[in-house]
């Protein structure tokens, strides 16, 4: 059993990671829009159509322009830190809406939902980009 673990460690260190390039910041913009999706749909009834179009563009860009980085995207999606970011963003959104409702200032206006959407989008992009930077530094690729 110990031999299998030792072999796995050796196999992972033999992989050449020098050709992996980071995802560009603009790519995280797609995820930022998806992070803001809830409030965008609350601010604008027909936003779901635009969000579906943006999701499709995200898939096409990921499959074509960023084809060489598919492994990196998959690795980031499987990463425990990325899952923690996703759960944290969901908790932030729910918590923000609950706290504002509890203090008597629920987000009900278009301007309020757009403000929260911008906040959530910017937070999503920032956290995902920082997660990538930390991963690259840990692998000494930056």
C-alpha positions as a Markdown table, in Angstrom:
| # | Residue | x | y | z |
|---|---|---|---|---|
| 1 | Unk | 0.0 | 0.0 | 0.0 |
| 2 | Unk | 2.8 | 2.4 | 0.8 |
| 3 | Unk | 4.5 | 1.6 | -2.5 |
| 4 | Unk | 1.4 | 2.7 | -4.4 |
| 5 | Unk | 1.4 | 6.1 | -2.7 |
| 6 | Unk | 5.2 | 6.5 | -3.4 |
| 7 | Unk | 4.6 | 5.7 | -7.1 |
| 8 | Unk | 1.8 | 8.3 | -7.3 |
| 9 | Unk | 4.0 | 11.0 | -5.8 |
| 10 | Unk | 6.8 | 10.2 | -8.3 |
| 11 | Unk | 4.3 | 10.2 | -11.2 |
| 12 | Unk | 3.0 | 13.7 | -10.3 |
| 13 | Unk | 6.4 | 15.2 | -10.0 |
| 14 | Unk | 7.4 | 13.9 | -13.4 |
| 15 | Unk | 4.8 | 16.0 | -15.2 |
| 16 | Unk | 6.2 | 19.0 | -17.0 |
| 17 | Unk | 4.1 | 22.0 | -16.0 |
| 18 | Unk | 6.3 | 24.7 | -17.7 |
| 19 | Unk | 4.0 | 25.0 | -20.7 |
| 20 | Unk | 0.9 | 25.8 | -18.7 |
| 21 | Unk | -0.2 | 29.4 | -19.1 |
| 22 | Unk | -2.6 | 31.2 | -16.8 |
| 23 | Unk | -6.1 | 32.0 | -17.9 |
| 24 | Unk | -6.5 | 35.6 | -19.0 |
| 25 | Unk | -8.3 | 38.0 | -16.7 |
| 26 | Unk | -11.0 | 38.6 | -19.3 |
| 27 | Unk | -12.0 | 34.9 | -19.1 |
| 28 | Unk | -13.0 | 35.4 | -15.5 |
| 29 | Unk | -15.3 | 38.1 | -16.6 |
| 30 | Unk | -17.7 | 35.3 | -17.8 |
| 31 | Unk | -17.7 | 33.9 | -14.4 |
| 32 | Unk | -18.2 | 37.3 | -12.9 |
| 33 | Unk | -21.3 | 37.8 | -15.0 |
| 34 | Unk | -22.6 | 34.4 | -13.8 |
| 35 | Unk | -21.8 | 35.4 | -10.2 |
| 36 | Unk | -24.0 | 38.5 | -10.7 |
| 37 | Unk | -26.7 | 36.5 | -12.5 |
| 38 | Unk | -29.2 | 36.4 | -9.6 |
| 39 | Unk | -29.3 | 40.2 | -9.1 |
| 40 | Unk | -29.2 | 40.8 | -12.9 |
| 41 | Unk | -32.4 | 38.7 | -13.3 |
| 42 | Unk | -34.0 | 40.6 | -10.5 |
| 43 | Unk | -33.1 | 44.0 | -12.0 |
| 44 | Unk | -34.1 | 43.1 | -15.5 |
| 45 | Unk | -36.8 | 40.4 | -16.4 |
| 46 | Unk | -35.2 | 39.4 | -19.7 |
| 47 | Unk | -31.7 | 39.1 | -18.4 |
| 48 | Unk | -31.9 | 35.3 | -18.4 |
| 49 | Unk | -31.7 | 35.4 | -22.2 |
| 50 | Unk | -28.6 | 37.5 | -22.2 |
| 51 | Unk | -27.1 | 35.2 | -19.5 |
| 52 | Unk | -27.7 | 32.1 | -21.6 |
| 53 | Unk | -26.1 | 33.8 | -24.5 |
| 54 | Unk | -23.1 | 34.7 | -22.4 |
| 55 | Unk | -22.8 | 31.2 | -21.1 |
| 56 | Unk | -22.8 | 29.8 | -24.6 |
| 57 | Unk | -20.1 | 32.3 | -25.6 |
| 58 | Unk | -18.1 | 31.1 | -22.5 |
| 59 | Unk | -18.4 | 27.5 | -23.7 |
| 60 | Unk | -17.4 | 28.4 | -27.3 |
| 61 | Unk | -14.4 | 30.5 | -26.1 |
| 62 | Unk | -13.4 | 27.8 | -23.7 |
| 63 | Unk | -13.5 | 25.2 | -26.4 |
| 64 | Unk | -11.8 | 27.2 | -29.1 |
| 65 | Unk | -9.6 | 30.1 | -28.0 |
| 66 | Unk | -8.6 | 28.6 | -24.7 |
| 67 | Unk | -8.4 | 25.0 | -26.0 |
| 68 | Unk | -4.9 | 24.4 | -24.8 |
| 69 | Unk | -5.9 | 25.5 | -21.3 |
| 70 | Unk | -8.8 | 23.1 | -20.9 |
| 71 | Unk | -6.8 | 21.0 | -18.4 |
| 72 | Unk | -6.1 | 24.1 | -16.3 |
| 73 | Unk | -9.8 | 25.1 | -16.3 |
| 74 | Unk | -10.8 | 21.5 | -15.3 |
| 75 | Unk | -8.2 | 21.5 | -12.6 |
| 76 | Unk | -9.4 | 24.8 | -11.2 |
| 77 | Unk | -13.0 | 23.6 | -11.2 |
| 78 | Unk | -12.0 | 20.4 | -9.3 |
| 79 | Unk | -9.8 | 22.4 | -6.9 |
| 80 | Unk | -11.1 | 22.6 | -3.3 |
| 81 | Unk | -10.2 | 26.3 | -3.1 |
| 82 | Unk | -12.4 | 27.0 | -6.1 |
| 83 | Unk | -15.3 | 25.1 | -4.4 |
| 84 | Unk | -14.7 | 27.2 | -1.2 |
| 85 | Unk | -14.9 | 30.4 | -3.3 |
| 86 | Unk | -18.1 | 29.3 | -4.9 |
| 87 | Unk | -19.7 | 28.4 | -1.5 |
| 88 | Unk | -18.3 | 31.6 | 0.0 |
| 89 | Unk | -19.8 | 33.7 | -2.8 |
| 90 | Unk | -23.2 | 32.0 | -2.4 |
| 91 | Unk | -23.0 | 32.7 | 1.4 |
| 92 | Unk | -22.0 | 36.3 | 0.7 |
| 93 | Unk | -25.0 | 36.8 | -1.6 |
| 94 | Unk | -27.5 | 35.2 | 0.7 |
| 95 | Unk | -26.0 | 36.8 | 3.8 |
| 96 | Unk | -26.0 | 40.3 | 2.2 |
| 97 | Unk | -29.6 | 40.0 | 1.2 |
| 98 | Unk | -30.6 | 38.7 | 4.6 |
| 99 | Unk | -28.7 | 41.3 | 6.6 |
| 100 | Unk | -30.0 | 44.1 | 4.5 |
| 101 | Unk | -33.6 | 42.8 | 4.9 |
| 102 | Unk | -33.1 | 42.4 | 8.7 |
| 103 | Unk | -32.0 | 46.0 | 9.1 |
| 104 | Unk | -35.0 | 47.2 | 7.1 |
| 105 | Unk | -33.2 | 48.0 | 3.8 |
| 106 | Unk | -34.0 | 45.0 | 1.5 |
| 107 | Unk | -32.7 | 45.2 | -2.0 |
| 108 | Unk | -35.8 | 45.7 | -4.1 |
| 109 | Unk | -34.9 | 48.5 | -6.6 |
| 110 | Unk | -33.3 | 48.1 | -9.9 |
| 111 | Unk | -30.4 | 50.3 | -8.8 |
| 112 | Unk | -29.9 | 48.2 | -5.6 |
| 113 | Unk | -29.9 | 44.9 | -7.6 |
| 114 | Unk | -27.4 | 46.4 | -10.1 |
| 115 | Unk | -25.2 | 47.5 | -7.3 |
| 116 | Unk | -25.2 | 44.1 | -5.7 |
| 117 | Unk | -24.6 | 42.5 | -9.2 |
| 118 | Unk | -21.5 | 44.7 | -9.8 |
| 119 | Unk | -20.3 | 43.8 | -6.3 |
| 120 | Unk | -20.8 | 40.1 | -6.8 |
| 121 | Unk | -19.3 | 40.2 | -10.3 |
| 122 | Unk | -16.2 | 42.0 | -9.2 |
| 123 | Unk | -15.8 | 39.8 | -6.1 |
| 124 | Unk | -16.1 | 36.7 | -8.3 |
| 125 | Unk | -13.5 | 37.8 | -10.8 |
| 126 | Unk | -11.1 | 39.0 | -8.1 |
| 127 | Unk | -11.3 | 35.8 | -6.1 |
| 128 | Unk | -11.0 | 33.4 | -9.1 |
| 129 | Unk | -8.0 | 35.4 | -10.4 |
| 130 | Unk | -6.3 | 35.4 | -7.0 |
| 131 | Unk | -7.0 | 31.6 | -6.7 |
| 132 | Unk | -5.2 | 31.1 | -10.0 |
| 133 | Unk | -2.3 | 33.3 | -8.9 |
| 134 | Unk | -1.9 | 31.4 | -5.7 |
| 135 | Unk | -2.0 | 28.1 | -7.5 |
| 136 | Unk | 0.6 | 29.2 | -10.0 |
| 137 | Unk | 2.9 | 30.5 | -7.2 |
| 138 | Unk | 2.5 | 27.2 | -5.3 |
| 139 | Unk | 3.5 | 25.3 | -8.5 |
| 140 | Unk | 6.3 | 27.9 | -9.1 |
| 141 | Unk | 4.9 | 28.7 | -12.5 |
| 142 | Unk | 4.4 | 32.4 | -12.0 |
